[in-house]
Tab-separated table of C-alpha atoms in Angstrom:
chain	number	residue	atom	x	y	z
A	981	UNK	CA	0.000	0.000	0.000
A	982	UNK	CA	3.014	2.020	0.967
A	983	UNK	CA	3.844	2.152	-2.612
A	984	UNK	CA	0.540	2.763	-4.097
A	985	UNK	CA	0.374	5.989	-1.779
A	986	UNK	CA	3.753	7.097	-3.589
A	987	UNK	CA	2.571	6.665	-6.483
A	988	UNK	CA	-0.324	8.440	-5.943
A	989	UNK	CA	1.979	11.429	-4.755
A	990	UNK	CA	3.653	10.556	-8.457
A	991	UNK	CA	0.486	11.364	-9.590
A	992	UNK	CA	-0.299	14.583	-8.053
A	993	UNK	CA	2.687	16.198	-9.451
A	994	UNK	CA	1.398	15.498	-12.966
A	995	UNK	CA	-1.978	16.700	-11.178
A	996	UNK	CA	-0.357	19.885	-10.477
A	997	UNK	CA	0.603	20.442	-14.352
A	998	UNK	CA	-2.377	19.186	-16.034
A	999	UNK	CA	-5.338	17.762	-14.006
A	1000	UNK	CA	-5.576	14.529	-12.065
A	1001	UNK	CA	-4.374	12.109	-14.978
A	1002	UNK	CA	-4.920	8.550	-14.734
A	1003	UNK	CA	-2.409	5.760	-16.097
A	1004	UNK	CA	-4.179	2.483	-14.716
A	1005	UNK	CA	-2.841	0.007	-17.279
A	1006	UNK	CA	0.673	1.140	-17.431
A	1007	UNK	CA	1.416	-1.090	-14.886
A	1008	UNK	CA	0.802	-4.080	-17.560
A	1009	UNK	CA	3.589	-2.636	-19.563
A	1010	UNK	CA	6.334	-4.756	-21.189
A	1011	UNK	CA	9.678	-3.280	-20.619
A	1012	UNK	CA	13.314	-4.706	-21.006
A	1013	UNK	CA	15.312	-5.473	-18.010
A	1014	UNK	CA	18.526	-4.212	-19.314
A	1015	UNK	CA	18.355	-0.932	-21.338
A	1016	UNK	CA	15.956	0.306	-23.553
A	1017	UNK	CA	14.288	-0.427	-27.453
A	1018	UNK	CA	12.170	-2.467	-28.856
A	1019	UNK	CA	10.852	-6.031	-26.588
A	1020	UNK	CA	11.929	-8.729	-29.124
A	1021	UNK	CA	10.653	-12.238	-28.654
A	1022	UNK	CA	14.000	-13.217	-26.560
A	1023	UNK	CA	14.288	-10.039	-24.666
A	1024	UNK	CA	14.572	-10.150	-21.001
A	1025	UNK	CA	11.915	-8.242	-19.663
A	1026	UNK	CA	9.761	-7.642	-16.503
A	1027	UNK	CA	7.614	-10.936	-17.923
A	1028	UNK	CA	10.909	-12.710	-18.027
A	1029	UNK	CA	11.836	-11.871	-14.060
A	1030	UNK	CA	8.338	-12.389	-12.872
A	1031	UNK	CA	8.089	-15.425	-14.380
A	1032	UNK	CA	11.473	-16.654	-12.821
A	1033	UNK	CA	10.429	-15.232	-9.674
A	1034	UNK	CA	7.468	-17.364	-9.835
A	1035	UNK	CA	9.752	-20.622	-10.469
A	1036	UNK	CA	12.113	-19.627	-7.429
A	1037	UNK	CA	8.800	-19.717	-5.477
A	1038	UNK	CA	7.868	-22.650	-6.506
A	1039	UNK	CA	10.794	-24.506	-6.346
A	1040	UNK	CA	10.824	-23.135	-2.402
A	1041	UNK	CA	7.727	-24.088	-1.725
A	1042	UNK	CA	7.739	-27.255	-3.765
A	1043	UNK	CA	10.982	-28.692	-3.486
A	1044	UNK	CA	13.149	-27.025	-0.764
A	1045	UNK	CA	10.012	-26.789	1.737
A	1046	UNK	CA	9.869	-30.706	1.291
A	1047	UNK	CA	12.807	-31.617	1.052
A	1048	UNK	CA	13.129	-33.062	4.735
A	1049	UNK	CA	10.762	-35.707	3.902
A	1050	UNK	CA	9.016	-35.798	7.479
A	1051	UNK	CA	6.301	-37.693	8.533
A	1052	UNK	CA	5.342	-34.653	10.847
A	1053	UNK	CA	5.398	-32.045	7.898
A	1054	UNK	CA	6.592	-28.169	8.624
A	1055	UNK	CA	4.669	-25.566	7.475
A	1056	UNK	CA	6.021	-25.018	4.445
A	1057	UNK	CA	6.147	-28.605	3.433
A	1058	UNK	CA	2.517	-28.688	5.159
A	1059	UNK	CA	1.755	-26.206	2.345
A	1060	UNK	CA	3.000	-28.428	-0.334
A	1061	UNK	CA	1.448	-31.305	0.844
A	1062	UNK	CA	-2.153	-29.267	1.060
A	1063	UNK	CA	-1.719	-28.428	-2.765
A	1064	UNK	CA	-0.862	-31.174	-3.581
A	1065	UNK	CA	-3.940	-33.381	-2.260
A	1066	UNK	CA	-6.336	-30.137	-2.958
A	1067	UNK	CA	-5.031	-30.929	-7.248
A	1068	UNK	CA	-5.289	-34.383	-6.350
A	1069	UNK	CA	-8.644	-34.623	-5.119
A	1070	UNK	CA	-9.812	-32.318	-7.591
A	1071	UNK	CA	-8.812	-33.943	-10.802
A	1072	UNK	CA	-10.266	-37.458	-8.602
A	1073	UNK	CA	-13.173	-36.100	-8.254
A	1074	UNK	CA	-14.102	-34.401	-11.267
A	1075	UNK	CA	-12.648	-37.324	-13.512
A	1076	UNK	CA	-12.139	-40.056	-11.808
A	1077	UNK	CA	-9.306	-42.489	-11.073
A	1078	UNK	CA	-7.781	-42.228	-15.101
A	1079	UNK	CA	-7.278	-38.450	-14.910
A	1080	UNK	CA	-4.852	-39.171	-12.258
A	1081	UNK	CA	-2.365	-39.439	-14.916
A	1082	UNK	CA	-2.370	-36.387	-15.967
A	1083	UNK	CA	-2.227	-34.740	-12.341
A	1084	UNK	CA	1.896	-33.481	-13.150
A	1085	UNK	CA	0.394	-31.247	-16.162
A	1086	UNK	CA	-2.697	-30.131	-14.377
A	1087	UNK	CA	-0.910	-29.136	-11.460
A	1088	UNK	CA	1.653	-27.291	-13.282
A	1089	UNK	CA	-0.893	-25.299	-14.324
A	1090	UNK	CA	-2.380	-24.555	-10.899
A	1091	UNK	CA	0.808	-23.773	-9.390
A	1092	UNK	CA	1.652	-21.379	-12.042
A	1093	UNK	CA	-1.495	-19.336	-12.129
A	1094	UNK	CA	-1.451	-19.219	-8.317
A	1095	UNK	CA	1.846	-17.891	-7.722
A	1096	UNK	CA	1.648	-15.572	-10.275
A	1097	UNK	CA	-1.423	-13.912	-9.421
A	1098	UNK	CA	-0.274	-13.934	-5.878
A	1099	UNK	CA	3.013	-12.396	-6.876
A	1100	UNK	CA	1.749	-9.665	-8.765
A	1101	UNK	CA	-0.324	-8.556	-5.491
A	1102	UNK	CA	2.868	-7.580	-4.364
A	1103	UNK	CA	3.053	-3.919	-4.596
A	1104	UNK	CA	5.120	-2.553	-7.537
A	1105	UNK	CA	5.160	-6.213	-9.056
A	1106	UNK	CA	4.142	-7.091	-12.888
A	1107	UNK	CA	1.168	-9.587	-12.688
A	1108	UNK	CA	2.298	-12.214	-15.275
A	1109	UNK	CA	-1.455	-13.805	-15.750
A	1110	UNK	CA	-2.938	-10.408	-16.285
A	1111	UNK	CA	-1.910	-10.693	-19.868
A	1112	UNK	CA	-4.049	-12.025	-22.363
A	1113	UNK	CA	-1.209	-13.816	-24.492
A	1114	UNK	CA	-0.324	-15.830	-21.554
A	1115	UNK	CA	-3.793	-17.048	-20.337
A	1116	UNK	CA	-4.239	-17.488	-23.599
A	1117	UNK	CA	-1.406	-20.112	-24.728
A	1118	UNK	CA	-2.198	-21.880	-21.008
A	1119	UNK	CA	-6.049	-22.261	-22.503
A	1120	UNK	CA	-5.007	-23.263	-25.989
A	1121	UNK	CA	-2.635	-25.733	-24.721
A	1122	UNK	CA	-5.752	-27.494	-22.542
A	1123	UNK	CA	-8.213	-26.720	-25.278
A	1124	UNK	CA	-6.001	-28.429	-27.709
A	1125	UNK	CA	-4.349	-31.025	-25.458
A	1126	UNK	CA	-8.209	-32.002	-24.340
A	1127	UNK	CA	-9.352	-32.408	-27.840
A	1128	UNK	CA	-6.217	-34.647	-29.226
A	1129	UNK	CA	-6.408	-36.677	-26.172
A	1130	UNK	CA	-10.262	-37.379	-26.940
A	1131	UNK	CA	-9.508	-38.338	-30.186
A	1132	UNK	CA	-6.654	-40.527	-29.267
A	1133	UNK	CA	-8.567	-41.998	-26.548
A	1134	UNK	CA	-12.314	-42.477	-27.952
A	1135	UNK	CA	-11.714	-42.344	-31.415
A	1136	UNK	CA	-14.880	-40.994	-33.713
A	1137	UNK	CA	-16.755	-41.460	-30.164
A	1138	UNK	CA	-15.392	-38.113	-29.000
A	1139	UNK	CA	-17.819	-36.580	-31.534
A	1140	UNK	CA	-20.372	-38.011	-29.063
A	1141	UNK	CA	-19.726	-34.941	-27.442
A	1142	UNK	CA	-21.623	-33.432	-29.543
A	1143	UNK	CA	-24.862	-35.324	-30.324
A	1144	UNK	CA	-26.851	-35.646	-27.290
A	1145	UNK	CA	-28.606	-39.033	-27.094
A	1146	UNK	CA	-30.912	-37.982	-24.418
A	1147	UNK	CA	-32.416	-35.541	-26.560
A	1148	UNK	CA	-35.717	-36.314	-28.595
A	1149	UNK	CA	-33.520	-36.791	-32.238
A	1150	UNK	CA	-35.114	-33.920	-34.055
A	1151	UNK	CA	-33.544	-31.949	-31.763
A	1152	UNK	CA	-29.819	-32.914	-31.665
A	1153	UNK	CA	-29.002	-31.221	-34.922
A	1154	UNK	CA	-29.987	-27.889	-33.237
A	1155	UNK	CA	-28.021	-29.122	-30.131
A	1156	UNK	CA	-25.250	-30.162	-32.149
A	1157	UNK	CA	-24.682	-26.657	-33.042
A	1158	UNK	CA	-24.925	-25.247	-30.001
A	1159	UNK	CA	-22.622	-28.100	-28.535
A	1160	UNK	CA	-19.945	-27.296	-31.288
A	1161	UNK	CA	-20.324	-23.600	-30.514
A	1162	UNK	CA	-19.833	-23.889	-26.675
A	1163	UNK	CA	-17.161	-26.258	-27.276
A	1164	UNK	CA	-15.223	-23.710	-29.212
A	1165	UNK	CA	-15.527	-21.114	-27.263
A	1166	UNK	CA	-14.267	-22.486	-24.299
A	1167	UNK	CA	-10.334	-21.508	-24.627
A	1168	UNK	CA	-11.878	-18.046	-25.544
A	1169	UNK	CA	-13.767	-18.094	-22.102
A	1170	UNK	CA	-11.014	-19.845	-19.993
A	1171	UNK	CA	-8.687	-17.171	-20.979
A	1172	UNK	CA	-10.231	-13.969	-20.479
A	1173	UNK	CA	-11.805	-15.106	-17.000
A	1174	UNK	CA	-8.843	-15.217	-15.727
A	1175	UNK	CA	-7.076	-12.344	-17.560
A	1176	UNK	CA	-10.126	-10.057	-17.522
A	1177	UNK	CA	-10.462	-10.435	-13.253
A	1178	UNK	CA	-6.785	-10.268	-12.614
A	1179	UNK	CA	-5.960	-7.063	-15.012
A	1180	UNK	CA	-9.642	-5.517	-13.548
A	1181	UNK	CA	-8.886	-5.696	-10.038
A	1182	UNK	CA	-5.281	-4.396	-10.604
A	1183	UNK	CA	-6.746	-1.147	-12.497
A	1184	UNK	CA	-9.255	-0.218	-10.038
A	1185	UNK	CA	-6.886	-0.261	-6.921
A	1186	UNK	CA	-4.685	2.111	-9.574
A	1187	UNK	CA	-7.432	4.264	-10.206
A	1188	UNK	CA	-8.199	4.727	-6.533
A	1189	UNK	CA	-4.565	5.253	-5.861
A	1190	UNK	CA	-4.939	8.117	-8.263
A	1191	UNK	CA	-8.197	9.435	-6.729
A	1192	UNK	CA	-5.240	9.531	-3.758
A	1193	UNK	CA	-3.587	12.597	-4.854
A	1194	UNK	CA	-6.684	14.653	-4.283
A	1195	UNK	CA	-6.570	15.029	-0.554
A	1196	UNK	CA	-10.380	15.544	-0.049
A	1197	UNK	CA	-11.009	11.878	-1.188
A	1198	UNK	CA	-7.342	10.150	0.012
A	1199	UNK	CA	-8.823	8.777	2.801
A	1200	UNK	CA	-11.908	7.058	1.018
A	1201	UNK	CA	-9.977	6.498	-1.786
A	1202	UNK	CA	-7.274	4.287	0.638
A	1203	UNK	CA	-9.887	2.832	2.390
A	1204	UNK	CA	-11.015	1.365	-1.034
A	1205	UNK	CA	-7.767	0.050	-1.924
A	1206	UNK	CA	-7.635	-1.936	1.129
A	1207	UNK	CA	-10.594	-2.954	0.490
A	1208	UNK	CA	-10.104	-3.969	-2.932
A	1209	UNK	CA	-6.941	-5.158	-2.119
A	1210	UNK	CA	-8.490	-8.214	0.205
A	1211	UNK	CA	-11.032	-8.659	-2.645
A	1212	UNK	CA	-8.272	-9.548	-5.009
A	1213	UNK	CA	-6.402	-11.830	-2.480
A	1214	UNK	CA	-9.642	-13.957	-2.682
A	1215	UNK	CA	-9.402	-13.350	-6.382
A	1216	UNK	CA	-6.027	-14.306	-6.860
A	1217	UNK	CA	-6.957	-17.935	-5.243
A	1218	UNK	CA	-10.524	-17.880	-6.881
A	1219	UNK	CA	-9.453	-17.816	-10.074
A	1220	UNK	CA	-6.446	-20.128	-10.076
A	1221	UNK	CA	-8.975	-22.504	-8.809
A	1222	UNK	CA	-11.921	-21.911	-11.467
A	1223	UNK	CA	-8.919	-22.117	-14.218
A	1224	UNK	CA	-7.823	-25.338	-12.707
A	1225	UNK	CA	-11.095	-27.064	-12.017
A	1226	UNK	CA	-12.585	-26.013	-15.796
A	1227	UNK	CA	-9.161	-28.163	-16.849
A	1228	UNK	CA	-10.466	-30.363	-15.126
A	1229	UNK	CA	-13.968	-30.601	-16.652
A	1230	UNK	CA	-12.548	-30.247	-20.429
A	1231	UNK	CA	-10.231	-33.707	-19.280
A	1232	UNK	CA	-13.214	-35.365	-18.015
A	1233	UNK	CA	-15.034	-34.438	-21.279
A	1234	UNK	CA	-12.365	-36.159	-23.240
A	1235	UNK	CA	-11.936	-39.208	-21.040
A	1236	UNK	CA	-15.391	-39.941	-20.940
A	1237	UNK	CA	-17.392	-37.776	-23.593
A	1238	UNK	CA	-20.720	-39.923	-23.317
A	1239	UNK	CA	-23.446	-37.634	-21.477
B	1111	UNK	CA	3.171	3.905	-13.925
B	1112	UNK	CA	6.078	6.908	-12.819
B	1113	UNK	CA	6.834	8.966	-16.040
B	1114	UNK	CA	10.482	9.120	-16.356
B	1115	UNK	CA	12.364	10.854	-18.835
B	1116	UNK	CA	14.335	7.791	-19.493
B	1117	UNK	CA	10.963	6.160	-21.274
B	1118	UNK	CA	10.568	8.655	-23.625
B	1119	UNK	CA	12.805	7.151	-26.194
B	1120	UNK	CA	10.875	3.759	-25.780
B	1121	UNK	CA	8.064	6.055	-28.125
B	1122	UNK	CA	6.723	3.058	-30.582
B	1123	UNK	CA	3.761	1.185	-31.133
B	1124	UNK	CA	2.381	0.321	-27.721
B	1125	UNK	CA	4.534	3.176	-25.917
B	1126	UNK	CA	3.241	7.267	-26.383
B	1127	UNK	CA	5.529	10.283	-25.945
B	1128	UNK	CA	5.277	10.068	-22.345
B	1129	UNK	CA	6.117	6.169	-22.008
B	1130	UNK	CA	2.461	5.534	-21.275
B	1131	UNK	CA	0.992	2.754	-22.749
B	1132	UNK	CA	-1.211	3.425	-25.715
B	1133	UNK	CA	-4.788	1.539	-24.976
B	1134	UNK	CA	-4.330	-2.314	-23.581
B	1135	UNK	CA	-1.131	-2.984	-23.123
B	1136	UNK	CA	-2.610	-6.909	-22.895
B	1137	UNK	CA	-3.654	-6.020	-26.594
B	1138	UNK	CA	0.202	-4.695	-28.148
B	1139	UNK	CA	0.869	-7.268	-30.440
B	1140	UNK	CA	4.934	-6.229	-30.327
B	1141	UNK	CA	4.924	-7.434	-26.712
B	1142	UNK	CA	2.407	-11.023	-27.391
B	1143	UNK	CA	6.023	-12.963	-28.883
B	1144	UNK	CA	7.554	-12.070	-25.859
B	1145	UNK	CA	5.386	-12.931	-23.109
B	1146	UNK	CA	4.833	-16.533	-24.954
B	1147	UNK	CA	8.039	-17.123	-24.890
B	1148	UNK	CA	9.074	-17.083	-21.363
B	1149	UNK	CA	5.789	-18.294	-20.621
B	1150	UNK	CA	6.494	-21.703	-22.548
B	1151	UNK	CA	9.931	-21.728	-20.900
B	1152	UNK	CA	8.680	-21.392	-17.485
B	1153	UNK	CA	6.194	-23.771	-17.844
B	1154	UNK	CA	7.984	-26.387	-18.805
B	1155	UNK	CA	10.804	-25.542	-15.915
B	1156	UNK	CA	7.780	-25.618	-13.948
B	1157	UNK	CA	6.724	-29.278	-15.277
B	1158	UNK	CA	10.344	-30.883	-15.013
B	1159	UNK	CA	10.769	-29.998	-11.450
B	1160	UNK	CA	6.955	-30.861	-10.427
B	1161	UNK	CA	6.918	-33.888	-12.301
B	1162	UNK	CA	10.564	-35.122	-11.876
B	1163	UNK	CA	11.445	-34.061	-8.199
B	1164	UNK	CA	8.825	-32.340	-5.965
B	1165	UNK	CA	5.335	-34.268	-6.699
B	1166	UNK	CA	7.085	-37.819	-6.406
B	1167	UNK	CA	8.773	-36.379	-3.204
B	1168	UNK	CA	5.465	-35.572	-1.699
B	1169	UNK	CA	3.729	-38.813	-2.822
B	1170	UNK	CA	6.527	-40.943	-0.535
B	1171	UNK	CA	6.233	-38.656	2.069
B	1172	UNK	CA	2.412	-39.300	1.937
B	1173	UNK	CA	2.656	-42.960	1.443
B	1174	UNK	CA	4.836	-43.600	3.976
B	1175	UNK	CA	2.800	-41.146	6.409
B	1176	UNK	CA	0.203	-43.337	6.097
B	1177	UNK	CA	2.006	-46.510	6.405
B	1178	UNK	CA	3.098	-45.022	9.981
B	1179	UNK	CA	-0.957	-44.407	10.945
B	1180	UNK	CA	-1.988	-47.937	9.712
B	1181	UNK	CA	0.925	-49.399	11.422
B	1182	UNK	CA	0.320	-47.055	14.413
B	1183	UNK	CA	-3.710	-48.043	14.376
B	1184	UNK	CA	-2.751	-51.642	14.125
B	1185	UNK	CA	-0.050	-51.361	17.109
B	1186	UNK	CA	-2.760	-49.919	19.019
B	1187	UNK	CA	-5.255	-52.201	18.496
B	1188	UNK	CA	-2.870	-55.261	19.355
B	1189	UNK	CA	-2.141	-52.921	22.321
B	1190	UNK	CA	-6.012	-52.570	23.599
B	1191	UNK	CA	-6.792	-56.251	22.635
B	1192	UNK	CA	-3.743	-56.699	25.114
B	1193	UNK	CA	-4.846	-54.432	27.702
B	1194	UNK	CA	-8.623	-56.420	27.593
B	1195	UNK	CA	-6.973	-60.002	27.733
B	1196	UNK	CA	-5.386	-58.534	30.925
B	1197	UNK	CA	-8.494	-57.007	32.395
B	1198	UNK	CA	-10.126	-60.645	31.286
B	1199	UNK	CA	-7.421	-62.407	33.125
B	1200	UNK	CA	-7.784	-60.370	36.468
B	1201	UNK	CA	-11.320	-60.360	36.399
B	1202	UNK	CA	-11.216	-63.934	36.476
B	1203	UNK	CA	-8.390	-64.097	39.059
B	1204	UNK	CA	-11.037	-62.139	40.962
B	1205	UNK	CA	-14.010	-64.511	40.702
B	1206	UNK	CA	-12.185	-67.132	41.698
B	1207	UNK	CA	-10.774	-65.630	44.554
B	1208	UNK	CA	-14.093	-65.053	45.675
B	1209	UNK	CA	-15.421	-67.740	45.254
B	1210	UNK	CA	-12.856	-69.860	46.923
B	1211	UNK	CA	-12.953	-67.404	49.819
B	1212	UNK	CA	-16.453	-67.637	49.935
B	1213	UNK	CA	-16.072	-72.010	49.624
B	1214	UNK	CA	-13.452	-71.479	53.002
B	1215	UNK	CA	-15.452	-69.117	54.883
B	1216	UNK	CA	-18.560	-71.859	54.242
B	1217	UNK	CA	-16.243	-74.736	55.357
B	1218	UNK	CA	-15.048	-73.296	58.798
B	1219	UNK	CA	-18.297	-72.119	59.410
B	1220	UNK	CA	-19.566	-76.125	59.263
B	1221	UNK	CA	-16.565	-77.187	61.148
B	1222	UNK	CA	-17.422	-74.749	63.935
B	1223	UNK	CA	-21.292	-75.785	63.643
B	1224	UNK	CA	-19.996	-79.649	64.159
B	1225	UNK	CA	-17.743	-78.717	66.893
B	1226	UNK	CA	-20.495	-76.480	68.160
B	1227	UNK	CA	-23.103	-79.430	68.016
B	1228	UNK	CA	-20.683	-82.024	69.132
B	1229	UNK	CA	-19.975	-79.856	72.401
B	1230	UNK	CA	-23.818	-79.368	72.942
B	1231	UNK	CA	-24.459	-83.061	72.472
B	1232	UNK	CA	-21.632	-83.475	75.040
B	1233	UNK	CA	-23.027	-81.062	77.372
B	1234	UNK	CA	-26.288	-82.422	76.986
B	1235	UNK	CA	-25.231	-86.001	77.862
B	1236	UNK	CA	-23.382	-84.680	80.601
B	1237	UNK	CA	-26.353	-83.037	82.125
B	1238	UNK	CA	-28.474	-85.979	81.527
B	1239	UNK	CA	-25.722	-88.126	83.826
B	1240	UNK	CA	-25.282	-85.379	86.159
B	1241	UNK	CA	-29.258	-84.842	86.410
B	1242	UNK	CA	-29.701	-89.100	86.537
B	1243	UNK	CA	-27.367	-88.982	89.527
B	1244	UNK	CA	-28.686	-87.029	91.094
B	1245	UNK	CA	-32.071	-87.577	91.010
B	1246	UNK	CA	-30.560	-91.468	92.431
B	1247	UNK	CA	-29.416	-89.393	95.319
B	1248	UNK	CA	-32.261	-87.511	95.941
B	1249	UNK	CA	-34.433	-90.812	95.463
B	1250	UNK	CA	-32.004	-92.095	98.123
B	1251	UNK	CA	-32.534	-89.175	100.422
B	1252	UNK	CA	-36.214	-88.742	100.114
B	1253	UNK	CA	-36.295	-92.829	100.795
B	1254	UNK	CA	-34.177	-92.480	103.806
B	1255	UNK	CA	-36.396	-89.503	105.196
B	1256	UNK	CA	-39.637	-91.263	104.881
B	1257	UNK	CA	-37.380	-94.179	107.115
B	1258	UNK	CA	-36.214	-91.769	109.328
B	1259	UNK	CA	-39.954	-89.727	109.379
B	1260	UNK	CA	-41.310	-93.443	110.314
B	1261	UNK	CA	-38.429	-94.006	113.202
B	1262	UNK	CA	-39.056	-90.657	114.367
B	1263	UNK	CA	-42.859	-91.032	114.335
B	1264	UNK	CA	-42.925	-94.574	115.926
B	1265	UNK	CA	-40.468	-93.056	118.369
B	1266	UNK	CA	-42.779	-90.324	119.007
B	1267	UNK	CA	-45.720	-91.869	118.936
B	1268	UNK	CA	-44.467	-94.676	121.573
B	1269	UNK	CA	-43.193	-91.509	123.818
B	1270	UNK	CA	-46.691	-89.958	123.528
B	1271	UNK	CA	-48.290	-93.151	124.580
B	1272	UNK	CA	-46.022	-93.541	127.699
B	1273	UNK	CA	-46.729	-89.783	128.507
B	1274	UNK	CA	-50.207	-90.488	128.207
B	1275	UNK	CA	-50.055	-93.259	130.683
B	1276	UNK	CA	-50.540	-96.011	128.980
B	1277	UNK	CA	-48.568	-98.848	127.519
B	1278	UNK	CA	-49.017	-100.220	124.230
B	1279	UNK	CA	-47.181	-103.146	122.751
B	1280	UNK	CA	-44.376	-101.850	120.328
B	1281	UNK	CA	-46.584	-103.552	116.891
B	1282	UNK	CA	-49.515	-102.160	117.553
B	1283	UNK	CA	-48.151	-98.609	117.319
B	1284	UNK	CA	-45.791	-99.672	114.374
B	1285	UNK	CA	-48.959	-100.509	112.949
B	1286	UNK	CA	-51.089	-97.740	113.939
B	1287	UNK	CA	-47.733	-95.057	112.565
B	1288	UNK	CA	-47.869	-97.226	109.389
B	1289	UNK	CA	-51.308	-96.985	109.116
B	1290	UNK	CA	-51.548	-93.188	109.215
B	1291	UNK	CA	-48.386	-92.467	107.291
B	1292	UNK	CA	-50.013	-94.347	104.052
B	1293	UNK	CA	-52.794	-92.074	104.247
């Protein structure tokens, strides 16, 4: 918060030479580590630290918080152990016993989006998984790793998917279409949920940290970013779960694609 | 973001004048290559150390957690089946510790009613002789009294007779004193 109130002081400089001005997506700027010009595909760039930072994490947390092995855990490897058995159960549940198999991917995922939406609460961080082009390649990937596995695994059944047996039969064409439709659009949906709530909630606690620099409205306008902030804590877990748990659905889909 | 001077000269197609971005940054397709990149790199970083060190890691360690319950619950419950045995045993040490006390405490208490009944039957015998014997003696005594009641009475009656003046022959008053004392 300390930081947001600085900025807001940023702010009310430029307030003093041209109105209260308001730059609430800069903060999902691109920019190279080392120097300036153009951000080339290899460039190291904020993405490139925030991402590692997010590996370091994990790897603590992961690997390093384990790595006494005890039967009476610590808390970090308690941690561990707790997402582990949360993925676990999850993927059990949803698909059963043969998505087990697939747990390594699915929690790769999952630990991913987690960490990097928690790291980017950190004040002053870049918030990896509020950018559309990386939600978007993690949705692809399951859309399209879903929908070859299907295949592999069902063969022309798959397409099952899409003709509903329950249905009276002049009616399945119509539900076909619908089926298809929904079934396409799914990587489209997966990504932007989690995109769209991660980049909102980080622009409105910027715009209230601009409505800072006014001093009639600082207080309310902290106030709010508190509040927002706790919002997007919840968020930040929320929506690694819905991301995780969808992945979930789309694998049971292709295991079993009967209705 | 902080406008710095320094960003001015990053000017291009997702950066204005002032090093702001220009609409959604998420939207720049100069900085989409970028991001994917990395991205695909950390994710599979990610993967290989899940997959290869940390989730197999936490499997054993759950695995052989519980192996140390069951084995625990199963210690346990050899323990309590242990602890009942014992509690059987004791139980049953009990009973029959009762009941043997009880089978003693039943056996003097006949052997003192025998002696107890053989004394009495004793006693009784005793007082039978003693009252037997006595009874001879008093037979003996009363007998000798009545005797010595007739004596005196003959005696008597023969001094009353001679005090009266008048003799009588010594069977007529034996017979007279027998006569009377029978009624």
């Amino acid at each position: 918060m300390a930081t947001e109130a600085a900025h807001g002081a940023d702010m009310a400089e430029h307030a003093v030479e041209g109105g209260l001005s308001f730059h609430p997506m800069d903060q999902f700027m691109i920019k190279p580590l080392f120097g300036a010009g153009d951000v080339g595909m290899f460039t190291i760039t904020n993405v490139t630290l925030w991402m590692f930072i997010c590996i370091l994490a994990i790897i603590g947390v992961m690997v390093l918080g384990t790595s006494r092995r005890a039967i009476i855990p610590s808390r970090s490897q308690s941690v561990a152990e707790l997402a582990y058995g949360f993925i676990y159960k999850m993927i059990e549940d949803v698909t059963g016993k043969d998505g087990l198999k697939y747990f390594p991917y699915i929690m790769t995922l999952f630990m991913f989006i987690v960490f990097s939406n928690f790291l980017g609460l950190i004040p002053m961080s870049f918030t990896t998984t509020s950018h559309i082009a990386v939600t978007w390649v993690l949705a692809l990937a399951v859309f399209l790793g879903v929908t070859i596995l299907g295949f592999v695994k069902n063969g022309v059944h798959f397409l099952g998917l899409f003709w509903v047996t329950s249905a009276p039969l002049a009616l399945r064409p119509i539900l076909a279409v619908i089926e298809i439709i929904s079934y396409f659009v799914r990587p489209v949906s997966h990504s932007i949920r989690l995109a769209g709530n991660v980049m909102a909630g980080h622009a409105v606690m910027k715009v209230f940290a601009g409505f800072a620099a006014l001093a009639v409205v600082s207080p309310v306008s902290i106030v709010a970013i508190t509040a927002i902030y706790g919002l997007e804590v919840l968020v930040a877990f929320i929506q690694a779960y819905v991301f995780t748990i969808l992945t979930c659905v789309y694998l049971k889909d292709a295991l079993h694609p009967a209705h | 973001m902080a406008v710095e001077p320094i960003q001015e000269e990053m000017a291009g197609v997702c950066v204005d004048a002032h090093g702001s971005a220009i609409g959604m940054p998420q939207l720049c397709g100069e900085w989409i290559p970028n991001q994917i990149f990395w991205l695909i790199i950390t994710l599979v970083v990610i993967f290989f150390v899940l997959s290869r060190i940390a989730l197999p890691r936490i499997a054993s360690v759950l695995a052989e957690r519980q192996g140390t319950i069951t084995n625990d619950i199963s210690a346990a419950e050899e323990l309590k089946r242990q602890a009942k045995d014992a509690e059987a045993a004791y139980e049953k040490a009990l009973a029959d510790a009762r009941t043997e006390a009880q089978a003693i405490a039943q056996k003097a208490r006949d052997e003192i009613k025998a002696k107890l009944d053989a004394a009495t039957a004793e006693a009784d015998a005793k007082i039978a002789e003693k009252s037997a014997e006595s009874e001879k003696v008093l037979a003996g005594i009363r007998a000798s009294a009545v005797e010595s009641v007739e004596a005196v009475a003959k005696e008597t009656a023969e001094a009353i007779v001679a005090a009266l003046g008048t003799s009588a022959d010594q069977a007529a008053i034996d017979a007279a004193v027998a006569n009377r004392m029978k009624g």
